[in-house]
Every structure is written in C-alpha cells, then in structure tokens.
Amino acid sequence: MTATPAAKADLRNLSRGQLTAMVKEIGIGATRANRIFSLLQQPGCHDLADLTMLKRELREKLARHGYLSHLAPATVEKSSDGTSKLAFRLADGAMIESVLIPTEHDRHTLCVSSQVGCAMGCRFCLTGTMGFTRNLTPAEIVNQVLATIEYMTAQGIHRATPREFINNLVFMGMGEPLANYDNLLTALNILMDVLGLEFTERRVTVSTCGIVPRIADLGRDTRVNLAISMHSADDATRSRLMPVNRTYPLEQLLAACRAFPLGKKKVILIEYILLEGINDSDEDARLLAEKLSGIPCRINLLPYNQSADLPYRPPAPEQVKRFQKILRDQGFLTLVRDSRGADISAACGQLAGKIPSDGRKTARRAAEPHHPTVDSPPKQR
Ligand code: SF4
C-alpha cells in the first residue's frame, strides 16, 4: 500500500486514453504514453522508479506529476478446497477482499470488490448490513488483480505472461459494481486494454442486484458478461429480500435483460440463492421459469451458506434437486453451485474478513456478498 502524495495523479487510475492526455500536457507523446501504460500494468511494478526501461529523465518527469499506488494482501486465508481470500488494506485504512478460486485444468477465477461496504441492503448479505463506506477507485480495482498475480507468483504459480494468471474476472465481491459505474468502466478499460492484462470480454463478468438503467449503460459501453442476482421471481418476496426491487421491480429488470446485447453464444447468468421456506418452493421454481422465458440464460442455484448472523437456512438437498429439475424440465441450463471457500468465509453469502485498523480479526465478519462461485463465463447452452 502506498501513501497518497497530494496533488499528484495516481497513474493506475488512468485508462490508456486518459494517461495519453495527461502525459501530453507534460510534453510526452502518444507512442511513449503507450509504452508507459503497458509498463504500468505489469505486476511487481510498485513505483515509477521501477520503470528502469524508461530513460531516467522521463521517469523523473513522470514522478513530478504522478505516482503509482499498489496493494499487498494484509492477510491471506486458504480454504481446504484451494480457494484463497486476500484481504487488502486501502490507503485510508478501509478493508476489501478478493477471492481467488482455482477451477478445472489449473485455471483461476478472481472475484474482486468494487466498493467498501454496500448501500443496497440485501437481507441475506452481511455486506449489506455493513452499510456503504465508499466507492473504490479504478486503481483500487485494478490493483486487486495485480496484487493477486503477485501473490500467485509468490506461491510458485508460473505463467508465460501476466495475462495468463487469471482466466476469469468476476465483479461479485464486496459492493454493487453498477453503483460505482464510472470507476468500474475505467477499471474495465484498463484491465481489458490490449497493452495491459488483455482480459477479453468473454473473461469478464459483472454482477448486479438489478440497477436497471446501468444495465443498459453496461450493454452500451462494454461487451462483458452480465450476471443478475435474482433470488426471487416474485416481486413481493424480492422486495423483501432486496430493497433495490422496490425501485426497479422485476418487470423492469427482466426487460433490461431482454434488451441486453448478447454476443454470439453468450447468455446472461442468473444467480439464485436458495433460502429455505422463502424462495425455494416448487411454485417459486415454476415462476422463475415463467419469468425467464425467452431470456438466453444460465441459472446458478446457490444453496444459502448458513451464518450465525442472519436468520436464513439452506433448503434440504432433495428440495434443491427438485428446484433444479423443474427448471431443467423447462429447458433451462441450471447448475447447483458448490460454495467455494466456505471454511474461510469466502463462499457465497458467507462472511468475508473484516480487519480493524489495529490489524486484529473481528469476531463478526462482513459478508462475501455476490457469489464467488462463477468458474467460467456464461455461455449458450
Ligand atoms: S448482495 Fe451485492 S448488492 Fe446486495 S447488499 Fe450484498 S454486496 Fe450489496
């Protein structure tokens, strides 16, 4: 973590276009701006002084106007299933987390946070009970990825290039990504730049609880995968579980899904946490199938991860299977997702580490909110 020098720009906050404009003002041309941008996206680059491949005068000129922030994990917890939860302390002391999930064939998915806390107040999510502290900057989002690659390298994981370390990037950590839209978009521009880590649109998924106008914006501005935290197909139930539904009820949310531009063979990922006695009945499954009719989608069913802090329970396994069967019989690709990292509170709906300013772990933890269970981008069934 780097202290924030006043009146200097954190160069990690800037997309290539923004960096080019900034350095142009100090007499550095576009070609060298491209080179600088590319170097800034390298894991292990923590300071402008590290850019020894640039001439010293150029480095010094940059350093008069800008600096580089970076993150390092304050703690790492490892699950028996291989999932790692990395907690990062930000420059202002706030804590966020990223969850690194190994998947098949030695691949890795990284679940990143987009805000400190969350204002959306979903009832099953302990981040929602924390309230909202602030948005993450683009640099704080990008730095989670760079710091995780550095961590993987330190763990003995080797890849030919930085872009090969993390196969899928999912915005399902702490916070509602679409409530931090401008910074999310800048971070996506940086992470997807061909001169940077080169995440392609197929490898990035943004999950939302349903901020309808921003879903349209996301579809206009990017071609990343969309995931919807659905959790009920009934307005009254969904409004009880997710206050956002009072502002953007299901009809609007489903219309936004229908209008979302999907590339060839792409589908929307529908996430559905199963809560016993609340949204897990056969009738709930039939209603979900009815509402999703005509929307190219894949459904992930996520039996709730029980927490002492919240009054919900997962359904019995037989009911989970019945729910899945009803959806499958209606033609929906429906998967029951294992919670990853449950023993380190990194799993879906569980608690995520919250470290107080003195560095001790709190007994009570904040929720891992969206669902770090996505191990591959949603594809057409
Ligand atoms: S589930 Fe997502 S949107 Fe809802 S409160 Fe938790 S972090 Fe916020």
XYZ file of C-alpha atoms and ligand atoms in Angstrom:
389
model
C 0.000 0.000 0.000
C 1.360 3.377 -0.976
C 0.627 6.664 0.751
C -1.183 9.131 -1.489
C 1.012 12.079 -2.366
C -1.065 15.249 -2.573
C -1.569 16.953 -5.934
C -0.143 14.079 -7.933
C -2.193 11.738 -10.069
C -2.281 8.032 -9.314
C -1.313 6.782 -12.756
C -3.005 3.453 -12.027
C -6.331 5.294 -12.093
C -5.945 6.158 -15.747
C -7.066 4.347 -18.855
C -4.637 4.498 -21.757
C -6.566 7.394 -23.303
C -6.553 9.315 -20.010
C -2.855 8.634 -19.463
C -2.042 9.754 -23.002
C -3.911 13.019 -22.450
C -2.234 13.563 -19.101
C 1.323 12.973 -20.271
C 0.725 15.033 -23.412
C 0.271 18.030 -21.140
C 3.779 17.496 -19.809
C 5.293 17.071 -23.256
C 5.289 13.275 -23.608
C 3.987 11.933 -26.921
C 1.450 9.172 -27.602
C 3.985 6.492 -28.528
C 5.801 6.829 -25.260
C 2.433 7.067 -23.472
C 1.563 3.632 -24.844
C 4.859 2.256 -23.595
C 4.356 3.823 -20.166
C 0.793 2.487 -19.937
C 1.950 -1.001 -20.796
C 4.692 -0.925 -18.167
C 2.272 0.338 -15.514
C 0.117 -2.769 -15.982
C 2.955 -5.103 -15.059
C 2.607 -6.964 -11.752
C 5.528 -6.120 -9.493
C 5.724 -2.538 -10.695
C 5.145 -0.580 -7.493
C 6.919 2.666 -8.092
C 7.828 4.837 -11.041
C 11.462 4.251 -10.072
C 10.863 0.577 -11.010
C 10.425 1.581 -14.660
C 14.121 1.315 -15.379
C 13.415 0.565 -19.030
C 12.431 4.220 -19.389
C 15.075 6.918 -19.532
C 15.774 8.483 -16.177
C 14.678 11.957 -17.310
C 11.344 10.521 -18.418
C 10.845 8.716 -15.122
C 11.667 11.869 -13.196
C 9.302 13.905 -15.311
C 6.509 11.421 -14.686
C 7.275 11.334 -10.985
C 6.878 15.108 -10.724
C 3.253 14.744 -11.829
C 2.196 11.271 -10.881
C 2.755 8.250 -8.683
C 1.804 4.583 -8.603
C -0.408 3.039 -5.962
C -0.311 -0.661 -5.310
C -1.809 -3.176 -2.918
C -0.388 -6.076 -0.988
C -2.503 -8.582 0.940
C -2.761 -7.775 4.645
C -3.866 -11.355 5.214
C -4.490 -14.421 3.097
C -6.755 -17.224 4.237
C -6.671 -20.515 2.412
C -9.558 -22.894 2.149
C -9.235 -26.658 2.108
C -10.712 -26.516 -1.412
C -7.853 -24.298 -2.611
C -9.754 -21.003 -2.558
C -7.729 -18.081 -1.190
C -9.222 -14.977 0.325
C -6.939 -11.969 0.088
C -7.724 -9.025 2.355
C -6.310 -5.662 1.333
C -5.984 -2.561 3.454
C -6.528 0.574 1.388
C -4.705 3.861 1.849
C -7.462 5.185 4.135
C -7.467 2.030 6.273
C -10.609 0.530 4.739
C -10.514 -3.203 4.086
C -11.623 -5.002 0.968
C -11.248 -8.563 -0.203
C -10.637 -10.521 -3.352
C -11.279 -14.237 -3.632
C -9.053 -16.396 -5.820
C -10.776 -19.579 -6.894
C -8.880 -22.400 -8.595
C -11.018 -24.132 -11.166
C -10.562 -27.050 -13.539
C -7.408 -27.556 -15.569
C -5.241 -25.329 -13.404
C -7.315 -22.253 -14.189
C -8.193 -19.439 -11.803
C -11.137 -17.124 -11.331
C -10.683 -13.917 -9.367
C -13.642 -12.313 -7.636
C -12.982 -8.619 -6.982
C -14.644 -5.945 -4.865
C -15.981 -2.703 -6.301
C -16.945 -0.775 -3.160
C -16.157 -0.632 0.538
C -19.416 -1.920 2.000
C -22.616 -1.649 0.014
C -25.709 0.554 0.098
C -28.063 -1.994 -1.449
C -29.034 -3.697 1.786
C -29.861 -7.178 0.500
C -31.176 -9.019 3.533
C -29.210 -12.238 3.041
C -25.904 -10.424 2.649
C -23.826 -9.241 5.561
C -22.051 -6.662 3.447
C -25.489 -5.145 3.065
C -25.772 -4.897 6.834
C -22.413 -3.081 6.991
C -23.728 -0.147 5.011
C -21.837 1.803 2.415
C -18.481 3.434 3.054
C -17.198 4.488 -0.349
C -16.595 3.568 -3.949
C -13.313 2.010 -4.957
C -11.192 3.975 -7.379
C -10.239 2.391 -10.713
C -6.733 1.910 -9.289
C -8.081 0.054 -6.248
C -9.977 -2.312 -8.540
C -7.028 -2.843 -10.913
C -4.602 -3.227 -8.019
C -6.590 -6.170 -6.619
C -5.826 -8.005 -9.853
C -2.159 -7.029 -9.999
C -1.606 -7.864 -6.333
C -3.263 -11.251 -6.782
C -0.967 -12.085 -9.697
C 1.990 -11.118 -7.497
C 0.629 -13.360 -4.754
C 0.193 -16.268 -7.195
C 3.760 -15.833 -8.384
C 4.989 -15.875 -4.787
C 3.028 -19.110 -4.313
C 5.035 -20.725 -7.090
C 2.438 -20.410 -9.836
C 4.140 -19.639 -13.119
C 2.737 -18.476 -16.407
C 4.454 -17.230 -19.534
C 2.805 -13.790 -19.343
C 0.856 -11.832 -16.700
C -2.366 -12.131 -18.719
C -2.343 -15.927 -18.293
C -2.550 -16.000 -14.494
C -6.231 -15.211 -14.090
C -8.612 -16.770 -16.566
C -11.849 -15.186 -15.449
C -12.515 -11.975 -13.624
C -15.831 -11.612 -11.834
C -17.161 -8.473 -10.159
C -19.012 -10.297 -7.409
C -17.092 -9.260 -4.318
C -17.964 -6.541 -1.879
C -20.197 -3.813 -3.287
C -22.581 -3.278 -6.182
C -20.399 -2.719 -9.273
C -23.029 -0.786 -11.204
C -23.406 1.664 -8.314
C -19.773 2.625 -8.963
C -20.262 2.755 -12.677
C -17.738 5.321 -13.889
C -14.876 3.811 -11.896
C -15.925 0.306 -12.932
C -15.850 1.344 -16.576
C -12.407 2.919 -16.280
C -11.095 -0.162 -14.478
C -12.549 -2.399 -17.205
C -10.900 -0.235 -19.856
C -7.559 -0.631 -18.096
C -7.885 -4.364 -17.441
C -9.123 -5.140 -20.950
C -6.602 -2.987 -22.787
C -4.509 -4.924 -25.317
C -1.440 -3.163 -23.945
C -2.346 -4.253 -20.418
C -3.610 -7.516 -18.972
C -5.809 -8.047 -22.029
C -8.870 -9.505 -20.344
C -11.261 -10.211 -23.176
C -14.960 -9.533 -22.885
C -15.652 -13.247 -22.557
C -13.423 -13.490 -19.498
C -15.096 -10.700 -17.520
C -18.445 -10.909 -15.720
C -20.153 -8.033 -13.923
C -22.836 -8.979 -11.428
C -25.612 -6.654 -10.358
C -28.526 -6.806 -7.950
C -30.559 -5.018 -10.624
C -29.762 -1.341 -11.149
C -31.775 -1.235 -14.334
C -30.545 1.979 -16.018
C -26.946 0.926 -15.511
C -27.583 -2.473 -17.079
C -28.448 -0.633 -20.283
C -25.322 1.514 -19.899
C -23.156 -1.566 -19.402
C -24.581 -3.141 -22.538
C -23.911 0.057 -24.477
C -20.406 0.681 -23.149
C -18.978 -2.846 -22.961
C -19.479 -6.404 -24.145
C -18.669 -8.065 -20.829
C -20.828 -10.847 -19.414
C -23.778 -9.864 -17.262
C -24.836 -11.690 -14.105
C -28.075 -10.878 -12.305
C -28.590 -11.561 -8.600
C -32.198 -12.624 -8.943
C -33.100 -14.636 -5.834
C -36.859 -14.478 -6.403
C -39.226 -14.230 -9.349
C -41.958 -12.780 -7.167
C -41.951 -9.014 -6.642
C -43.179 -9.071 -3.053
C -40.588 -11.642 -1.980
C -37.804 -9.998 -3.966
C -38.621 -6.591 -2.496
C -38.391 -8.070 0.976
C -35.045 -9.668 0.216
C -33.621 -6.929 -1.978
C -34.733 -3.335 -1.445
C -33.487 -2.437 -4.950
C -36.549 -4.283 -6.267
C -38.789 -1.523 -4.906
C -37.076 0.927 -7.233
C -36.572 -1.419 -10.159
C -39.165 -4.197 -9.971
C -38.878 -7.470 -11.824
C -40.709 -6.318 -14.920
C -38.113 -3.582 -15.480
C -35.223 -5.869 -14.583
C -36.352 -8.591 -16.973
C -36.960 -6.019 -19.729
C -33.374 -4.797 -19.216
C -32.151 -8.398 -19.502
C -34.123 -8.911 -22.715
C -32.626 -5.720 -24.154
C -29.068 -6.504 -23.072
C -26.914 -7.072 -26.159
C -25.516 -10.575 -26.072
C -22.708 -11.686 -28.318
C -22.758 -14.940 -30.198
C -23.212 -17.915 -27.883
C -23.407 -15.683 -24.809
C -26.089 -15.811 -22.160
C -26.956 -13.924 -19.000
C -26.002 -15.622 -15.764
C -28.895 -15.755 -13.295
C -27.830 -16.227 -9.688
C -30.388 -17.565 -7.270
C -29.625 -18.124 -3.617
C -31.970 -20.755 -2.239
C -33.362 -19.823 1.165
C -35.439 -22.419 2.936
C -39.113 -21.519 3.156
C -38.616 -18.200 1.395
C -37.848 -18.728 -2.285
C -37.262 -22.464 -2.643
C -40.704 -23.970 -3.322
C -41.765 -25.799 -6.468
C -44.025 -22.850 -7.200
C -41.038 -20.479 -6.906
C -39.155 -22.599 -9.454
C -42.092 -22.610 -11.866
C -42.490 -18.845 -11.520
C -38.788 -18.352 -12.171
C -39.009 -20.441 -15.333
C -42.009 -18.441 -16.465
C -40.349 -15.064 -15.854
C -37.098 -16.059 -17.538
C -38.867 -17.400 -20.583
C -37.231 -16.071 -23.747
C -34.117 -14.775 -21.991
C -30.949 -16.613 -23.047
C -29.577 -17.508 -19.653
C -27.862 -19.987 -17.419
C -29.131 -20.370 -13.875
C -26.806 -20.923 -10.937
C -28.583 -22.196 -7.852
C -26.703 -21.392 -4.676
C -27.941 -23.096 -1.515
C -27.529 -20.468 1.200
C -24.392 -20.596 3.298
C -25.706 -20.506 6.801
C -24.381 -17.797 9.052
C -24.993 -17.178 12.714
C -25.578 -13.510 11.892
C -28.605 -13.953 9.651
C -31.845 -15.898 10.101
C -31.746 -17.919 6.859
C -31.115 -21.558 6.171
C -30.405 -23.602 3.045
C -33.120 -25.931 1.781
C -32.766 -29.688 2.173
C -30.673 -31.194 -0.658
C -33.748 -33.004 -2.031
C -35.564 -29.697 -2.443
C -32.557 -28.172 -4.195
C -32.692 -31.081 -6.654
C -36.445 -30.666 -7.164
C -35.986 -26.951 -7.813
C -33.246 -27.685 -10.315
C -35.307 -30.368 -12.046
C -38.286 -28.070 -12.533
C -36.045 -25.517 -14.239
C -34.263 -28.136 -16.315
C -37.561 -29.616 -17.411
C -38.439 -26.170 -18.711
C -35.265 -26.176 -20.817
C -33.003 -24.019 -18.632
C -29.387 -24.933 -18.129
C -29.381 -24.981 -14.343
C -26.399 -25.744 -12.159
C -26.216 -26.159 -8.408
C -23.014 -24.446 -7.454
C -20.762 -25.627 -4.691
C -19.756 -22.886 -2.377
C -16.054 -22.373 -2.612
C -14.001 -21.372 0.373
C -16.775 -21.977 2.892
C -14.299 -22.850 5.653
C -12.595 -19.469 5.308
C -15.799 -17.481 4.968
C -15.115 -16.732 1.343
C -18.135 -18.525 -0.027
C -21.329 -17.241 -1.442
C -23.452 -15.378 1.072
C -20.902 -16.018 3.768
C -18.745 -13.691 5.719
C -15.676 -12.016 4.410
C -12.811 -10.937 6.608
C -13.024 -7.510 8.050
C -9.875 -6.403 9.767
C -9.984 -3.459 12.118
C -7.402 -0.726 11.941
C -5.276 -2.412 14.604
C -4.966 -5.429 12.350
C -6.879 -7.921 14.517
C -9.594 -10.031 13.043
C -13.054 -9.137 14.182
C -15.201 -11.911 15.532
C -18.016 -10.852 13.280
C -17.264 -10.584 9.647
C -18.709 -8.861 6.695
C -20.405 -10.885 4.010
C -18.898 -12.095 0.818
C -21.812 -10.665 -0.981
C -22.371 -11.641 -4.554
C -21.248 -15.154 -5.204
C -17.693 -16.131 -5.972
C -18.809 -19.387 -7.487
C -18.520 -18.488 -11.135
C -15.785 -20.565 -12.622
C -16.453 -19.907 -16.244
C -18.151 -17.187 -18.227
C -21.758 -17.916 -19.061
C -22.119 -19.500 -22.479
C -25.046 -20.511 -24.590
C -26.378 -23.891 -23.668
S -25.693 -8.864 -2.379
Fe -24.394 -7.403 -3.507
S -25.772 -5.669 -3.904
Fe -26.738 -6.870 -2.278
S -26.028 -5.912 -0.350
Fe -24.628 -7.599 -0.831
S -22.936 -6.603 -1.948
Fe -24.671 -5.208 -1.990
